[in-house]
């Protein structure tokens, strides 16, 4: 099971104990077609984002009533989000 999904499932079970908290991620792509998201996810897995403790996930989202597939970089620690965003921009993902 992916780390992001594990966190989401774990968070759902903890609702009675603590409110849900969003996990910071860096979005590097958003697609209507899941195959495009999968290709970007595979490409991004080959790049060096300057940290080894990183997951690259494809997650579903809704935007203006449309189903989207977003490719996100998930650092293992919140303190790396800013550096990860800069690394994504350096690797050609200017909107990250």
mmCIF file of C-alpha atoms in Angstrom:
data_model
loop_
_atom_site.group_PDB
_atom_site.id
_atom_site.type_symbol
_atom_site.label_atom_id
_atom_site.label_comp_id
_atom_site.label_asym_id
_atom_site.label_seq_id
_atom_site.Cartn_x
_atom_site.Cartn_y
_atom_site.Cartn_z
ATOM 1 C CA UNK A 1 0.000 0.000 0.000
ATOM 2 C CA UNK A 2 1.395 3.393 -0.839
ATOM 3 C CA UNK A 3 2.581 5.686 1.941
ATOM 4 C CA UNK A 4 0.041 8.384 1.076
ATOM 5 C CA UNK A 5 -2.851 5.923 1.092
ATOM 6 C CA UNK A 6 -1.607 4.475 4.370
ATOM 7 C CA UNK A 7 -1.563 7.940 5.895
ATOM 8 C CA UNK A 8 -5.061 8.666 4.642
ATOM 9 C CA UNK A 9 -6.434 5.374 5.933
ATOM 10 C CA UNK A 10 -4.646 5.856 9.255
ATOM 11 C CA UNK A 11 -6.031 9.379 9.497
ATOM 12 C CA UNK A 12 -9.571 8.141 8.875
ATOM 13 C CA UNK A 13 -9.304 5.726 11.791
ATOM 14 C CA UNK A 14 -7.999 8.514 14.010
ATOM 15 C CA UNK A 15 -10.931 10.863 13.372
ATOM 16 C CA UNK A 16 -12.456 10.174 16.774
ATOM 17 C CA UNK A 17 -9.171 11.059 18.472
ATOM 18 C CA UNK A 18 -7.835 14.020 16.444
ATOM 19 C CA UNK A 19 -8.964 16.202 13.539
ATOM 20 C CA UNK A 20 -7.627 15.393 10.057
ATOM 21 C CA UNK A 21 -4.571 17.322 8.986
ATOM 22 C CA UNK A 22 -3.497 17.896 5.409
ATOM 23 C CA UNK A 23 -0.122 16.543 4.401
ATOM 24 C CA UNK A 24 1.943 19.026 2.380
ATOM 25 C CA UNK A 25 2.818 17.809 -1.104
ATOM 26 C CA UNK A 26 4.245 19.343 -4.276
ATOM 27 C CA UNK A 27 1.985 18.900 -7.323
ATOM 28 C CA UNK A 28 4.003 18.452 -10.534
ATOM 29 C CA UNK A 29 1.193 17.517 -12.905
ATOM 30 C CA UNK A 30 -2.573 17.284 -13.174
ATOM 31 C CA UNK A 31 -4.327 15.283 -15.907
ATOM 32 C CA UNK A 32 -7.801 14.193 -16.967
ATOM 33 C CA UNK A 33 -6.275 10.979 -18.371
ATOM 34 C CA UNK A 34 -4.859 8.566 -15.769
ATOM 35 C CA UNK A 35 -2.353 7.176 -18.309
ATOM 36 C CA UNK A 36 -0.717 10.607 -18.609
ATOM 37 C CA UNK A 37 -0.362 10.803 -14.832
ATOM 38 C CA UNK A 38 1.165 7.330 -14.755
ATOM 39 C CA UNK A 39 3.717 8.314 -17.419
ATOM 40 C CA UNK A 40 4.703 11.438 -15.494
ATOM 41 C CA UNK A 41 4.962 9.440 -12.289
ATOM 42 C CA UNK A 42 7.343 6.987 -13.999
ATOM 43 C CA UNK A 43 9.402 9.834 -15.494
ATOM 44 C CA UNK A 44 9.623 11.686 -12.174
ATOM 45 C CA UNK A 45 10.793 8.501 -10.441
ATOM 46 C CA UNK A 46 13.927 8.636 -12.623
ATOM 47 C CA UNK A 47 14.806 12.226 -11.643
ATOM 48 C CA UNK A 48 16.943 13.456 -8.761
ATOM 49 C CA UNK A 49 14.950 15.756 -6.497
ATOM 50 C CA UNK A 50 17.806 16.050 -4.027
ATOM 51 C CA UNK A 51 16.387 13.763 -1.354
ATOM 52 C CA UNK A 52 16.070 10.044 -0.923
ATOM 53 C CA UNK A 53 13.143 10.157 1.492
ATOM 54 C CA UNK A 54 10.472 10.970 -1.058
ATOM 55 C CA UNK A 55 7.387 9.263 -2.466
ATOM 56 C CA UNK A 56 5.963 10.029 -5.906
ATOM 57 C CA UNK A 57 2.229 9.357 -5.970
ATOM 58 C CA UNK A 58 -0.643 9.640 -8.410
ATOM 59 C CA UNK A 59 -3.798 10.729 -6.574
ATOM 60 C CA UNK A 60 -7.338 11.458 -7.705
ATOM 61 C CA UNK A 61 -8.886 14.866 -7.136
ATOM 62 C CA UNK A 62 -12.000 16.815 -8.122
ATOM 63 C CA UNK A 63 -11.746 20.261 -9.705
ATOM 64 C CA UNK A 64 -14.740 22.142 -11.087
ATOM 65 C CA UNK A 65 -16.705 18.903 -11.200
ATOM 66 C CA UNK A 66 -13.993 17.083 -13.189
ATOM 67 C CA UNK A 67 -12.048 14.024 -12.094
ATOM 68 C CA UNK A 68 -8.302 14.719 -12.224
ATOM 69 C CA UNK A 69 -5.224 12.581 -11.664
ATOM 70 C CA UNK A 70 -2.475 14.550 -9.952
ATOM 71 C CA UNK A 71 1.138 13.531 -9.641
ATOM 72 C CA UNK A 72 2.507 14.688 -6.319
ATOM 73 C CA UNK A 73 5.867 14.596 -4.593
ATOM 74 C CA UNK A 74 5.461 13.617 -0.948
ATOM 75 C CA UNK A 75 8.422 14.348 1.320
ATOM 76 C CA UNK A 76 8.722 12.136 4.374
ATOM 77 C CA UNK A 77 9.096 15.242 6.514
ATOM 78 C CA UNK A 78 7.227 18.547 6.261
ATOM 79 C CA UNK A 79 10.474 20.477 6.656
ATOM 80 C CA UNK A 80 11.560 19.456 3.127
ATOM 81 C CA UNK A 81 8.548 20.835 1.231
ATOM 82 C CA UNK A 82 10.171 24.153 0.248
ATOM 83 C CA UNK A 83 13.407 22.487 -0.926
ATOM 84 C CA UNK A 84 11.384 19.883 -2.805
ATOM 85 C CA UNK A 85 9.346 22.559 -4.585
ATOM 86 C CA UNK A 86 12.565 24.260 -5.700
ATOM 87 C CA UNK A 87 14.030 20.938 -6.864
ATOM 88 C CA UNK A 88 10.866 20.222 -8.868
ATOM 89 C CA UNK A 89 11.140 23.621 -10.566
ATOM 90 C CA UNK A 90 14.812 22.938 -11.328
ATOM 91 C CA UNK A 91 13.783 19.670 -12.986
ATOM 92 C CA UNK A 92 11.408 21.453 -15.365
ATOM 93 C CA UNK A 93 8.167 21.497 -13.364
ATOM 94 C CA UNK A 94 7.841 25.277 -13.284
ATOM 95 C CA UNK A 95 4.317 25.345 -11.831
ATOM 96 C CA UNK A 96 5.254 23.181 -8.820
#
